[in-house]
Amino acid sequence: MSTDCLFCKIIAGELPSEQVYSDEKVIVFKDINPKAPIHLLIVPRDHIISLNELDNDDLTVHMMRLLPKLAKGQGLNNGFRTVINTGPAGGQIVFHIHLHLLGGGSLDGAGFSM
Ligand code: AMP
Ligand code: ZN
């Protein structure tokens, strides 16, 4: 828990979120500024800053394998997009690692812009 971290505050229940899933390792909630009809954030309960600091193999596998399950649960049967922004030049704004899950619209192309 980092006291000045937005996502730690959401995990602690100090700030609201539209939660769609949680387990012992992660919580999943709706992005407040969705870039697609479905836009979820998969957020580990541990305060890990970014992909540069992620060294937990179990957590990594857990998050990756959760993505298709969440997508299916959201009715995204025709595909989805996963984005991880890392560091300021990678577009990361919240420095608590999170995976974006996007879908429900047409997400053609390489999709470097979100
Ligand atoms: P990133 O640029 O990868 O760090 O993404 C941060 C994401 O967090 C953005 O898509 C924001 O819209 C989203 N976000 C910021 N504040 C909140 C919040 N309070 N609840 C849900 N999502 C948020
Ligand atoms: Zn945090």
PDB file of C-alpha atoms in Angstrom, residues 46-61 63 97:
ATOM      1  CA  ASP A  46       0.323  -5.155  -4.339  1.00  0.00           C
ATOM      2  CA  HIS A  47       1.733  -1.726  -5.123  1.00  0.00           C
ATOM      3  CA  ILE A  48       4.011  -2.516  -8.079  1.00  0.00           C
ATOM      4  CA  ILE A  49       4.957   0.610  -9.994  1.00  0.00           C
ATOM      5  CA  SER A  50       5.198  -0.696 -13.553  1.00  0.00           C
ATOM      6  CA  LEU A  51       6.228  -3.581 -15.800  1.00  0.00           C
ATOM      7  CA  ASN A  52       9.828  -2.594 -14.980  1.00  0.00           C
ATOM      8  CA  GLU A  53       9.261  -3.624 -11.349  1.00  0.00           C
ATOM      9  CA  LEU A  54       7.086  -6.720 -11.987  1.00  0.00           C
ATOM     10  CA  ASP A  55       9.064  -9.784 -10.864  1.00  0.00           C
ATOM     11  CA  ASN A  56       6.270 -12.016  -9.563  1.00  0.00           C
ATOM     12  CA  ASP A  57       5.816 -14.903 -11.989  1.00  0.00           C
ATOM     13  CA  ASP A  58       2.626 -16.201 -10.364  1.00  0.00           C
ATOM     14  CA  LEU A  59       0.992 -12.784 -10.535  1.00  0.00           C
ATOM     15  CA  THR A  60       2.095 -12.284 -14.138  1.00  0.00           C
ATOM     16  CA  VAL A  61       0.590 -15.574 -15.258  1.00  0.00           C
ATOM     17  CA  MET A  63      -3.195 -11.581 -14.831  1.00  0.00           C
ATOM     18  CA  ILE A  97       0.853  -1.360 -12.704  1.00  0.00           C
TER      19      ILE A  97
END
